[in-house]
Coordinates of C-alpha atoms and ligand atoms in Angstrom, one line a residue:
Chain A
M1 CA 39.3 16.8 16.4
K2 CA 43.1 17.4 16.8
E3 CA 44.0 14.4 16.1
T4 CA 42.4 13.9 13.0
A5 CA 43.9 16.5 11.8
E6 CA 47.2 14.8 9.8
P7 CA 46.5 12.0 9.3
P8 CA 48.7 8.6 9.5
P9 CA 50.6 8.4 6.1
A10 CA 50.9 5.0 6.2
L11 CA 46.6 5.9 5.6
G12 CA 47.7 8.2 2.6
A13 CA 50.3 5.1 0.9
A14 CA 47.2 2.5 0.6
L15 CA 45.5 4.9 -1.7
T16 CA 45.7 3.8 -5.7
P17 CA 47.4 5.7 -7.6
R18 CA 45.0 7.8 -9.7
K19 CA 46.2 8.1 -13.1
R20 CA 45.5 3.8 -13.8
R21 CA 42.5 4.7 -12.1
A22 CA 41.5 7.4 -14.3
V23 CA 41.8 6.1 -17.3
T24 CA 39.4 3.2 -16.6
E25 CA 37.2 5.7 -15.4
R26 CA 37.0 7.5 -17.8
F27 CA 36.3 4.8 -20.9
F28 CA 33.9 3.0 -18.4
Q29 CA 31.3 6.5 -19.0
L30 CA 32.6 6.6 -22.8
L31 CA 30.8 3.8 -22.7
F32 CA 28.5 4.2 -21.3
F33 CA 27.6 7.9 -23.1
T34 CA 27.8 6.4 -26.3
C35 CA 24.9 2.9 -25.0
A36 CA 23.2 6.3 -23.9
A37 CA 23.4 8.2 -27.1
V38 CA 22.4 5.3 -30.0
S39 CA 19.0 4.7 -28.0
V40 CA 18.0 8.7 -27.7
L41 CA 19.9 9.3 -31.2
T42 CA 17.4 5.9 -32.5
T43 CA 14.2 7.4 -31.0
A44 CA 15.7 10.9 -32.5
G45 CA 15.7 9.4 -36.1
I46 CA 11.9 7.9 -35.5
V47 CA 9.9 10.8 -34.6
I48 CA 12.1 13.3 -37.9
T49 CA 11.1 10.6 -40.3
L50 CA 7.2 10.3 -38.9
L51 CA 7.2 14.1 -38.8
G52 CA 9.1 14.6 -42.1
E53 CA 6.8 12.0 -44.0
T54 CA 3.3 13.5 -41.7
I55 CA 4.0 17.2 -42.7
Q56 CA 4.4 16.1 -46.8
F57 CA 1.3 14.2 -46.6
F58 CA -0.8 16.8 -44.3
G59 CA 0.6 19.4 -47.7
E60 CA -1.7 17.5 -49.4
V61 CA -4.6 16.2 -47.0
P62 CA -6.1 18.9 -44.8
V63 CA -5.4 18.3 -41.3
L64 CA -8.6 19.3 -39.9
D65 CA -10.3 16.6 -42.4
F66 CA -7.5 14.3 -41.5
L67 CA -8.9 14.4 -38.2
T68 CA -12.3 15.0 -38.4
G69 CA -13.5 13.1 -40.6
T70 CA -15.5 10.1 -40.5
R71 CA -14.8 7.8 -43.7
W72 CA -11.2 6.7 -44.0
T73 CA -11.5 5.0 -47.6
P74 CA -7.5 5.9 -48.9
L75 CA -7.8 2.4 -50.8
F76 CA -10.5 2.4 -53.3
A77 CA -11.7 5.1 -55.5
S78 CA -13.5 7.6 -54.2
Q79 CA -10.3 8.8 -51.1
H80 CA -11.6 9.9 -47.6
F81 CA -9.0 10.4 -44.8
G82 CA -11.3 10.7 -41.8
V83 CA -9.2 8.7 -39.6
L84 CA -12.0 8.4 -36.6
P85 CA -13.7 5.2 -37.7
L86 CA -9.8 3.8 -36.9
V87 CA -9.6 5.8 -33.6
N88 CA -13.0 4.5 -32.5
G89 CA -11.9 0.9 -33.2
T90 CA -8.7 1.6 -31.2
I91 CA -11.0 2.9 -28.4
A92 CA -13.3 0.4 -28.8
V93 CA -10.8 -2.8 -28.2
A94 CA -8.2 -0.7 -26.3
L95 CA -12.1 0.0 -24.1
V96 CA -13.1 -4.2 -24.2
A97 CA -9.0 -5.2 -22.9
I98 CA -8.9 -2.5 -19.6
S99 CA -12.7 -3.6 -19.3
V100 CA -11.5 -7.0 -18.9
A101 CA -7.9 -6.3 -17.4
V102 CA -8.2 -3.5 -14.8
P103 CA -10.5 -5.0 -12.7
V104 CA -9.0 -8.2 -12.8
G105 CA -5.1 -7.8 -12.9
L106 CA -6.8 -4.9 -10.0
L107 CA -8.2 -8.0 -8.1
T108 CA -5.0 -10.5 -8.2
A109 CA -3.0 -7.7 -7.0
I110 CA -4.8 -6.8 -3.4
F111 CA -4.5 -11.3 -3.5
L112 CA -0.9 -11.1 -4.4
S113 CA -0.7 -8.9 -1.3
E114 CA -2.6 -9.1 0.8
Y115 CA -4.5 -12.3 1.4
A116 CA -1.7 -14.3 -0.4
S117 CA 0.5 -16.9 1.4
V118 CA 3.7 -16.4 0.7
R119 CA 3.8 -20.2 -0.7
L120 CA 0.5 -19.3 -2.5
R121 CA 2.0 -16.2 -4.3
S122 CA 5.3 -17.8 -5.3
V123 CA 3.2 -20.3 -7.0
V124 CA 0.6 -17.3 -8.2
K125 CA 3.6 -15.1 -9.3
P126 CA 5.3 -16.5 -12.4
I127 CA 2.2 -18.3 -13.6
L128 CA 1.6 -14.1 -14.0
E129 CA 5.7 -14.2 -15.7
V130 CA 4.8 -16.9 -17.7
L131 CA 1.1 -15.0 -19.2
A132 CA 3.1 -11.8 -20.2
G133 CA 6.3 -13.1 -21.4
I134 CA 4.0 -15.7 -24.4
P135 CA 3.9 -13.3 -27.8
T136 CA 1.7 -12.0 -28.8
V137 CA 0.7 -14.0 -32.4
V138 CA 0.0 -16.5 -30.2
Y139 CA -2.9 -14.4 -28.4
G140 CA -3.9 -13.2 -31.8
Y141 CA -5.2 -17.1 -32.9
F142 CA -6.5 -17.5 -29.7
A143 CA -8.7 -15.3 -30.2
L144 CA -9.6 -16.1 -33.2
L145 CA -9.5 -19.3 -33.0
F146 CA -11.0 -19.8 -29.2
V147 CA -12.5 -17.2 -28.1
T148 CA -14.6 -16.0 -31.1
P149 CA -16.2 -19.8 -31.5
I150 CA -17.2 -19.3 -28.2
L151 CA -18.3 -15.6 -28.1
R152 CA -20.7 -17.5 -31.7
G153 CA -22.1 -19.6 -30.2
V154 CA -23.8 -18.0 -27.5
F155 CA -23.8 -14.6 -30.2
P156 CA -24.8 -15.6 -33.4
Q157 CA -24.5 -12.3 -35.4
T158 CA -20.7 -12.5 -34.5
Q159 CA -18.8 -11.7 -37.2
I160 CA -15.4 -13.8 -37.6
F161 CA -13.7 -11.1 -37.0
N162 CA -15.1 -9.3 -34.3
V163 CA -13.6 -6.5 -32.4
A164 CA -14.8 -8.5 -28.4
S165 CA -13.0 -11.7 -29.0
A166 CA -9.3 -9.1 -29.7
G167 CA -10.5 -6.8 -26.5
I168 CA -10.8 -9.4 -23.3
V169 CA -7.6 -11.6 -25.1
M170 CA -5.9 -8.4 -24.9
G171 CA -7.1 -8.0 -21.3
F172 CA -5.4 -11.1 -20.7
M173 CA -1.8 -10.1 -22.5
I174 CA -2.3 -6.4 -20.4
L175 CA -3.4 -8.0 -17.5
P176 CA 0.0 -9.3 -15.6
M177 CA 1.1 -5.7 -16.3
M178 CA -2.0 -4.1 -14.5
A179 CA -1.1 -6.3 -12.1
S180 CA 1.9 -6.6 -11.7
I181 CA 2.5 -2.8 -11.2
S182 CA -0.9 -1.9 -9.4
E183 CA 1.3 -4.6 -6.5
D184 CA 4.1 -2.5 -6.3
A185 CA 1.8 1.0 -5.7
L186 CA -0.2 -1.9 -3.0
R187 CA 3.0 -2.8 -1.1
A188 CA 4.3 0.8 -1.1
V189 CA 1.4 1.2 1.4
P190 CA 3.0 1.5 4.6
R191 CA 2.5 -1.0 7.4
D192 CA 2.2 1.7 9.7
L193 CA -1.5 2.5 8.0
R194 CA -2.3 -1.2 7.4
E195 CA -1.9 -1.6 11.1
G196 CA -3.3 1.2 12.4
A197 CA -5.9 0.6 10.9
Y198 CA -6.4 -2.8 12.2
A199 CA -5.8 -1.3 15.8
L200 CA -9.0 0.0 15.3
G201 CA -11.4 -2.6 14.8
A202 CA -11.3 -2.9 11.0
T203 CA -11.9 -6.2 9.1
R204 CA -8.8 -7.5 6.3
L205 CA -11.8 -6.3 4.3
E206 CA -11.9 -2.1 5.2
V207 CA -7.9 -2.5 5.9
V208 CA -8.1 -2.9 2.1
T209 CA -10.7 -1.4 0.6
R210 CA -11.0 2.5 2.7
V211 CA -6.6 2.3 3.7
V212 CA -4.5 0.7 1.0
V213 CA -6.2 1.0 -2.2
P214 CA -6.2 4.6 -1.3
G215 CA -3.2 4.8 -0.4
A216 CA -2.0 3.2 -3.7
L217 CA -4.9 5.5 -5.7
S218 CA -2.2 6.8 -8.3
G219 CA -0.1 4.4 -8.4
V220 CA -3.1 1.5 -9.6
L221 CA -4.1 5.1 -11.8
A222 CA -0.2 4.4 -13.8
A223 CA -1.2 1.2 -14.2
V224 CA -4.4 2.0 -15.7
I225 CA -2.7 4.4 -17.9
L226 CA 0.1 2.6 -19.0
S227 CA -2.8 -0.4 -19.6
V228 CA -5.0 1.9 -22.0
S229 CA -1.5 3.5 -23.5
R230 CA -0.5 -0.5 -24.0
A231 CA -4.1 -1.9 -25.4
I232 CA -4.3 1.3 -28.1
G233 CA -0.5 0.0 -29.1
E234 CA -1.4 -3.3 -28.9
T235 CA -1.1 -5.0 -32.9
M236 CA -1.1 -8.5 -33.4
I237 CA -3.5 -9.3 -32.1
V238 CA -5.9 -6.8 -33.2
A239 CA -5.0 -7.5 -37.4
I240 CA -5.3 -11.4 -36.6
A241 CA -8.5 -11.4 -34.4
A242 CA -9.5 -7.6 -34.9
G243 CA -10.4 -7.9 -39.0
L244 CA -10.4 -4.6 -41.4
Q245 CA -13.1 -2.6 -42.0
P246 CA -13.2 0.7 -40.4
R247 CA -16.3 1.5 -38.6
M248 CA -17.9 3.9 -36.8
G249 CA -19.8 2.7 -33.3
F250 CA -19.7 0.3 -30.5
D251 CA -20.7 -2.9 -32.2
L252 CA -18.3 -5.1 -30.3
L253 CA -19.9 -8.0 -32.2
S254 CA -19.2 -6.6 -35.3
S255 CA -14.7 -6.4 -37.8
M256 CA -13.6 -2.6 -36.8
E257 CA -10.0 -1.9 -37.9
T258 CA -6.9 0.2 -35.8
M259 CA -4.9 2.2 -36.2
T260 CA -2.3 -0.5 -35.9
A261 CA -4.2 -2.9 -37.6
Y262 CA -4.4 -0.3 -40.5
I263 CA -0.2 0.4 -40.9
V264 CA -0.3 -3.4 -40.9
Q265 CA -2.8 -3.6 -44.0
V266 CA -1.1 -1.3 -45.8
S267 CA 2.6 -2.0 -44.9
L268 CA 2.9 -5.7 -46.2
G269 CA -0.2 -5.1 -48.4
D270 CA 0.8 -4.2 -52.3
T271 CA 0.9 0.0 -52.6
P272 CA 2.9 1.2 -54.1
Q273 CA 5.2 4.0 -51.8
D274 CA 5.9 8.0 -52.2
T275 CA 1.8 7.3 -53.5
I276 CA -0.4 9.2 -51.2
E277 CA -2.2 6.3 -49.9
F278 CA 1.6 4.7 -48.7
S279 CA 2.2 8.2 -46.4
T280 CA -1.3 7.6 -44.6
I281 CA 0.5 5.4 -42.1
F282 CA 2.7 7.9 -41.2
A283 CA -0.2 10.7 -40.7
V284 CA -1.5 7.4 -38.1
G285 CA 2.1 6.2 -36.7
T286 CA 2.2 10.1 -35.8
L287 CA -1.5 10.5 -33.7
L288 CA -1.3 7.1 -32.5
F289 CA 2.8 8.0 -31.0
V290 CA 1.1 10.9 -30.1
M291 CA -1.6 9.0 -28.0
T292 CA 0.2 6.4 -25.8
F293 CA 3.0 9.5 -26.3
V294 CA 0.8 11.3 -23.9
M295 CA -0.4 8.3 -21.7
N296 CA 3.1 7.3 -20.7
V297 CA 3.6 10.7 -19.6
L298 CA 0.1 10.5 -17.3
S299 CA 0.9 7.4 -15.7
D300 CA 4.2 9.2 -15.2
F301 CA 2.9 12.2 -13.4
F302 CA 0.8 9.5 -11.1
V303 CA 4.4 7.3 -10.5
R304 CA 5.6 10.2 -8.8
R305 CA 3.3 11.5 -7.1
Y306 CA 2.1 7.7 -5.4
R307 CA 6.6 7.5 -4.6
E308 CA 6.1 11.3 -3.2
A309 CA 3.6 10.3 -1.0
Y310 CA 5.4 7.9 1.7
E311 CA 8.9 9.8 1.8
Chain B
M1 CA -19.8 -0.2 2.6
I2 CA -21.2 -4.4 2.6
D3 CA -20.5 -6.0 5.5
L4 CA -19.0 -9.6 5.3
R5 CA -18.2 -10.5 8.4
V6 CA -20.2 -14.0 9.2
R7 CA -18.7 -14.1 12.9
E8 CA -19.3 -14.6 16.0
R9 CA -19.5 -12.2 17.7
P10 CA -18.7 -12.9 21.5
D11 CA -19.8 -10.6 24.2
L12 CA -16.6 -9.6 25.9
R13 CA -17.8 -7.0 28.6
P14 CA -17.7 -8.8 32.1
T15 CA -20.9 -10.0 33.0
A16 CA -21.2 -8.6 36.7
A17 CA -21.1 -11.9 38.0
A18 CA -18.0 -12.9 37.1
A19 CA -16.9 -9.7 38.2
A20 CA -18.3 -10.8 42.0
S21 CA -17.2 -14.1 41.8
N22 CA -13.7 -12.7 40.9
G23 CA -12.6 -11.0 43.6
Q24 CA -9.7 -8.9 42.1
T25 CA -12.5 -5.9 41.2
D26 CA -10.0 -4.2 39.6
I27 CA -7.7 -6.4 37.3
V28 CA -8.6 -6.1 33.4
L29 CA -6.3 -7.0 31.6
M30 CA -4.3 -10.9 32.2
A31 CA -1.1 -13.0 30.7
R32 CA -0.8 -16.3 32.0
G33 CA 2.1 -18.0 31.2
L34 CA 2.6 -16.4 27.9
S35 CA 5.0 -17.2 26.0
F36 CA 6.0 -16.6 22.3
W37 CA 7.1 -17.3 18.8
Y38 CA 8.3 -15.5 15.5
G39 CA 9.4 -18.3 13.7
D40 CA 11.0 -20.4 16.0
T41 CA 12.5 -17.9 17.8
Q42 CA 11.4 -18.0 20.7
V43 CA 11.2 -14.2 22.8
L44 CA 8.8 -14.6 25.7
D45 CA 8.7 -17.0 28.1
G46 CA 6.0 -17.6 31.1
I47 CA 5.4 -14.4 31.3
E48 CA 2.2 -13.7 34.0
I49 CA 0.9 -10.4 34.7
D50 CA -1.5 -8.4 36.8
V51 CA -3.2 -4.4 35.0
P52 CA -5.2 -3.1 38.0
G53 CA -8.0 -0.4 35.6
R54 CA -8.2 2.9 35.5
Q55 CA -4.0 3.2 36.5
V56 CA -1.1 3.6 34.0
T57 CA 0.7 0.9 34.0
A58 CA 4.6 1.3 32.6
I59 CA 7.0 -1.6 30.5
I60 CA 10.0 -1.1 30.7
G61 CA 13.3 -2.9 29.5
P62 CA 16.2 -2.7 27.3
S63 CA 15.7 -2.9 23.9
G64 CA 14.6 -6.2 21.9
C65 CA 13.7 -7.4 25.2
G66 CA 10.4 -8.6 23.6
K67 CA 8.0 -5.3 25.6
S68 CA 6.4 -4.3 22.5
T69 CA 5.7 -8.1 21.1
F70 CA 4.2 -8.4 24.7
L71 CA 2.4 -5.0 24.6
R72 CA 0.4 -6.5 20.7
C73 CA -0.5 -9.5 22.5
F74 CA -2.9 -8.2 23.9
N75 CA -4.4 -6.5 21.0
R76 CA -3.8 -9.8 19.1
M77 CA -1.5 -7.5 16.8
N78 CA 1.2 -10.3 16.6
E79 CA -1.4 -12.7 14.2
L80 CA -0.7 -10.6 11.2
V81 CA 3.1 -11.7 11.4
P82 CA 2.7 -14.6 9.5
G83 CA 4.1 -17.3 11.2
T84 CA 3.8 -16.4 14.8
R85 CA 2.5 -18.7 18.1
V86 CA 1.0 -18.0 21.0
E87 CA 1.3 -19.7 24.3
G88 CA -0.8 -18.8 27.8
A89 CA -3.7 -17.1 28.0
V90 CA -4.3 -12.9 28.0
V91 CA -7.6 -12.0 29.8
F92 CA -9.1 -9.3 29.3
G93 CA -12.4 -8.6 32.2
G94 CA -12.6 -11.9 32.4
R95 CA -12.0 -13.6 29.4
Q96 CA -9.1 -14.9 27.4
I97 CA -8.9 -13.2 24.4
N98 CA -6.4 -15.2 22.7
D99 CA -8.8 -17.2 21.7
R100 CA -9.7 -19.0 18.5
A101 CA -14.0 -18.2 19.2
V102 CA -12.8 -14.0 20.3
D103 CA -13.3 -11.9 16.8
P104 CA -9.5 -9.6 16.7
V105 CA -11.9 -7.2 15.7
E106 CA -13.6 -7.3 18.2
V107 CA -10.5 -7.2 20.3
R108 CA -9.5 -4.2 18.8
R109 CA -12.0 -1.9 18.8
R110 CA -12.1 -2.6 22.6
I111 CA -8.1 -3.0 23.1
G112 CA -6.8 0.5 21.1
M113 CA -3.0 1.2 20.5
V114 CA -1.2 3.5 19.2
F115 CA 2.0 3.2 18.1
Q116 CA 5.3 4.4 18.2
K117 CA 5.6 6.8 15.3
P118 CA 2.9 8.5 14.5
N119 CA 1.0 6.7 11.7
P120 CA -2.0 9.0 10.6
F121 CA -4.2 8.0 7.4
P122 CA -3.5 10.1 4.2
K123 CA -6.7 11.5 4.6
S124 CA -8.1 14.7 6.4
I125 CA -7.6 15.4 9.9
Y126 CA -12.0 14.8 10.3
D127 CA -12.0 11.5 8.8
N128 CA -9.3 9.9 10.8
V129 CA -10.3 10.3 13.5
A130 CA -13.9 9.0 12.4
Y131 CA -12.5 6.4 10.2
G132 CA -12.6 3.8 13.6
P133 CA -16.1 4.7 13.6
R134 CA -16.9 3.6 10.5
V135 CA -15.2 1.0 10.3
N136 CA -17.2 0.2 13.8
G137 CA -20.9 1.3 12.3
F138 CA -21.2 3.7 14.3
R139 CA -24.5 5.0 14.8
G140 CA -25.0 8.5 15.7
S141 CA -23.2 12.5 15.7
M142 CA -19.7 11.7 13.3
D143 CA -19.5 15.8 14.3
D144 CA -19.5 14.5 18.3
I145 CA -17.1 11.2 18.2
V146 CA -14.6 13.7 15.8
E147 CA -14.9 16.7 18.3
S148 CA -14.7 14.7 22.3
S149 CA -12.4 13.0 20.6
L150 CA -10.0 16.0 19.7
R151 CA -10.9 17.1 23.1
R152 CA -10.5 14.2 24.7
A153 CA -7.1 14.3 22.7
A154 CA -6.3 17.9 24.6
L155 CA -5.8 18.2 19.7
W156 CA -9.2 20.2 19.7
N157 CA -8.5 23.8 20.1
E158 CA -5.5 23.3 17.9
V159 CA -7.6 22.6 14.6
K160 CA -11.1 22.7 14.9
D161 CA -11.2 25.7 12.7
D162 CA -9.2 23.7 9.8
L163 CA -10.5 19.9 10.8
K164 CA -10.1 19.5 6.6
K165 CA -6.7 19.7 7.3
S166 CA -4.5 16.3 6.2
G167 CA -3.8 14.6 9.2
L168 CA 0.0 14.8 7.9
A169 CA 0.1 18.4 8.1
L170 CA 0.0 18.2 11.7
S171 CA 3.0 18.5 13.3
G172 CA 4.8 15.3 15.2
G173 CA 3.3 15.8 18.3
Q174 CA -0.1 17.3 16.7
Q175 CA -0.2 13.9 14.4
Q176 CA 0.4 11.8 17.6
R177 CA -2.7 13.4 19.6
L178 CA -4.6 13.2 16.5
C179 CA -4.1 9.3 16.5
I180 CA -4.6 8.8 20.1
A181 CA -7.9 11.5 19.6
R182 CA -8.2 8.1 16.5
A183 CA -8.0 6.0 19.2
L184 CA -10.3 7.1 21.6
A185 CA -13.1 7.5 19.1
V186 CA -13.4 3.8 19.3
E187 CA -14.5 4.6 23.1
P188 CA -11.9 1.1 23.9
D189 CA -11.7 0.3 26.8
V190 CA -8.6 0.0 27.4
L191 CA -5.5 1.9 25.3
L192 CA -1.5 0.3 24.2
M193 CA 1.1 2.7 24.1
D194 CA 4.4 1.3 22.6
E195 CA 7.1 4.4 22.8
P196 CA 4.4 7.1 22.0
C197 CA 6.6 9.6 22.5
S198 CA 10.2 8.2 20.6
A199 CA 9.4 10.3 17.5
L200 CA 9.2 13.9 19.8
D201 CA 10.5 16.4 21.4
P202 CA 10.3 17.1 24.8
I203 CA 7.3 20.3 24.7
A204 CA 5.3 17.3 22.4
T205 CA 6.4 14.5 24.9
T206 CA 4.7 16.7 28.3
R207 CA 2.1 16.7 26.6
I208 CA 1.8 13.6 26.2
E209 CA 2.5 12.9 29.4
D210 CA -0.2 14.9 31.4
L211 CA -3.0 13.7 28.3
I212 CA -2.1 9.5 29.3
R213 CA -2.5 11.1 33.3
E214 CA -5.7 13.0 32.1
L215 CA -6.8 10.2 29.6
C216 CA -6.4 7.0 32.8
E217 CA -8.9 8.4 35.5
Q218 CA -10.6 7.1 32.1
L219 CA -9.3 3.9 31.5
T220 CA -6.6 1.2 31.6
I221 CA -3.0 2.7 29.3
V222 CA -0.3 -0.1 29.4
I223 CA 3.4 1.8 27.8
V224 CA 6.3 0.9 27.2
T225 CA 8.6 3.2 27.1
H226 CA 12.5 3.8 26.8
N227 CA 12.8 6.9 29.4
M228 CA 13.3 5.3 32.7
Q229 CA 12.7 8.8 34.3
Q230 CA 9.5 9.1 31.6
A231 CA 7.0 5.5 33.8
A232 CA 8.4 7.2 36.7
R233 CA 7.2 10.6 36.1
V234 CA 3.5 8.4 34.1
S235 CA 2.8 5.2 35.9
D236 CA 1.4 3.7 39.0
R237 CA 2.9 0.3 38.5
T238 CA 5.7 -0.7 36.0
A239 CA 7.0 -4.1 34.7
F240 CA 10.5 -5.1 34.3
F241 CA 11.4 -7.1 31.3
T242 CA 14.8 -8.6 30.9
V243 CA 16.1 -10.9 28.1
T244 CA 18.3 -14.0 29.2
D245 CA 21.1 -15.1 27.0
A246 CA 19.5 -17.4 25.3
G247 CA 17.5 -14.0 24.2
C248 CA 14.4 -14.9 25.6
G249 CA 12.6 -12.1 27.2
I250 CA 11.4 -12.9 30.6
L251 CA 9.1 -10.6 33.0
V252 CA 11.8 -9.5 36.3
E253 CA 9.4 -7.6 38.8
H254 CA 5.9 -5.4 38.6
S255 CA 5.6 -3.3 41.2
E256 CA 4.1 0.2 42.4
T257 CA 6.7 2.2 39.6
Q258 CA 8.0 4.1 43.9
K259 CA 9.1 0.8 45.0
L260 CA 9.7 -0.1 41.9
F261 CA 12.5 2.2 41.1
T262 CA 13.0 2.8 44.7
S263 CA 13.8 -0.3 46.5
P264 CA 13.8 -2.7 43.7
A265 CA 13.1 -6.9 44.9
D266 CA 15.5 -8.1 42.7
E267 CA 18.9 -7.5 41.5
R268 CA 18.6 -7.4 37.7
T269 CA 15.8 -4.3 38.2
E270 CA 18.8 -2.6 40.4
A271 CA 20.8 -2.5 37.8
Y272 CA 19.1 -1.7 34.9
I273 CA 17.9 1.7 36.7
T274 CA 21.5 2.3 37.9
G275 CA 22.4 1.9 34.7
R276 CA 24.1 -0.7 35.3
F277 CA 23.4 -2.8 32.4
G278 CA 23.9 -2.5 28.3
Ligands
ATP401 N1 8.6 -9.1 13.2 C1 9.2 -10.0 13.6 N2 10.6 -11.6 12.9 C2 10.9 -12.4 13.6 N3 11.2 -11.1 14.8 C3 11.3 -9.8 15.3 C4 10.2 -9.8 14.8 N4 9.5 -8.1 15.1 C5 11.0 -8.4 16.7 N5 11.2 -9.3 16.7 C6 12.2 -10.2 17.5 O1 11.6 -10.5 18.6 C7 12.5 -9.9 20.1 C8 11.4 -9.0 20.8 O2 11.4 -7.6 19.9 P1 10.6 -7.0 20.7 O3 10.4 -5.9 19.4 O4 9.2 -7.4 20.6 O5 11.7 -5.9 21.6 P2 11.7 -4.9 21.9 O6 11.5 -4.5 23.9 O7 9.9 -3.0 21.8 O8 12.8 -3.7 21.5 P3 13.3 -2.2 21.1 O9 13.2 -1.4 23.2 O10 14.2 -2.0 20.3 O11 12.3 -1.3 21.3 C9 13.7 -9.3 19.2 O12 15.0 -9.7 19.2 C10 13.7 -8.5 17.7 O13 14.3 -9.5 16.5
MG402 MG1 9.4 -1.5 20.7

């Protein structure tokens, strides 16, 4: 200890002068801060605009009517502002998408993390990434021009625009995200635990179903929630393939309008701005924002839980 | 739980005839000309060893000489690592078990393992112990087998009031005893232990060492340890491994513990036990 009390002078001389470093240091600090500030301000700006317009809208339409009404006809002579049909359509499409994406995605993740050889994995992963990189408009036309005709072949009563076709294709769009987040969660389950189970005479299937998947459960749940959130917010596929008819019920072969499709319909249509009809899209947008926000917070909560679990 | 296993399950118990013709009925595990590779790297070369039943055999040797790898050959855990290769034979109860025709699941049920770092499942104490019996299709009183396994692992009195508590909420030493209980619940004939005390404090270590001495009255134990005092304390026989200049693990000497530590036959053993080896 005594020898180190006074460092030899050569060591001190080798240090960089503080001043120059300090200037570059401050420059980058400022740069990073500015970039971070831009995104925060943008978000704040969007939220404020949205809220402002929404508050105006609720000055004319009671919140309760909006949230509980089952008729949505703002563009017709007899106006009704009950948003439930749009919510209904959104949930219907999301449910179809989730029932494709979650099981297929989870099984893909299990395959990649537990069964695939290194080589097979190096083939399957890029294919999934390609799937994730396809523009959603392509998925939309794929649903309309390829999946819908098949559905009509099987169920003749299927409408041209329908929930099932849009939902199924949306499921495949979400699949890569579901698979990749779940795979990360499965891989985060320590090797120790797998070996512990194998050493007790568990088969691979038993290790997967009773150790790996339960161990990764919160991560898998986070993936499910993010997928739901993605399905709720997805716009292009539903605008192209699911139709524009606000409707209650769960007849998946018929056309329904989702919240996102409605926003597209009005913003691209000839509805004059500064009318109550036009400001409906802000109210619907706010509701959509709240829904996806809650989903993302939930999934964040689960992700944090599974990160902590093994540390 | 649907059982998708469609596999031949050969009976591994030695037949009376095989045991009789063997002459040496007390040898439970054998390795014959056992060599092992990780990819192209050979880490074990021509290991020959006889492990007698109901005794504790210790494996000592410098770090990286392949002790863990060797131990994991006995329950075929190495197969889980891609790109590995074994040559030679591992014989359990008169039958070669490192053979395609033998189900590794069955081998692992009969030859249990306790790991260096306690690795209880993130489940309750009860479910940890019941895991093995459940996956092995145990029919009978689960409560009984959980209790008797915890008793055998000298953990029952500490946990009996709260079996629903998470296994992860136990202390390190308790976790390791839980892992031993979990292994015992499958009623294995052999227990492999890879440095089971290296993550534990001296008191917890002593408890596990006492436990090992008790358990060897009922089953065969092979323990890897870095601690020569521990080997001397708990084992009946000791095998000394070392690593050649080529990085390959070999068995130098295997004899009664007392003999190995007091009058080693090989000078490399002597150098190691007297601390003259790096
Ligand atoms: N999964 C693996 N892949 C490649 N090489 C490995 C792997 N596991 C171990 N090895 C190598 O095999 C050799 C033997 O390793 P092993 O773990 O069996 O030694 P050990 O005697 O148990 O060492 P320690 O006393 O440090 O635990 C080492 O050189 C190690 O680097
Ligand atoms: Mg080791």
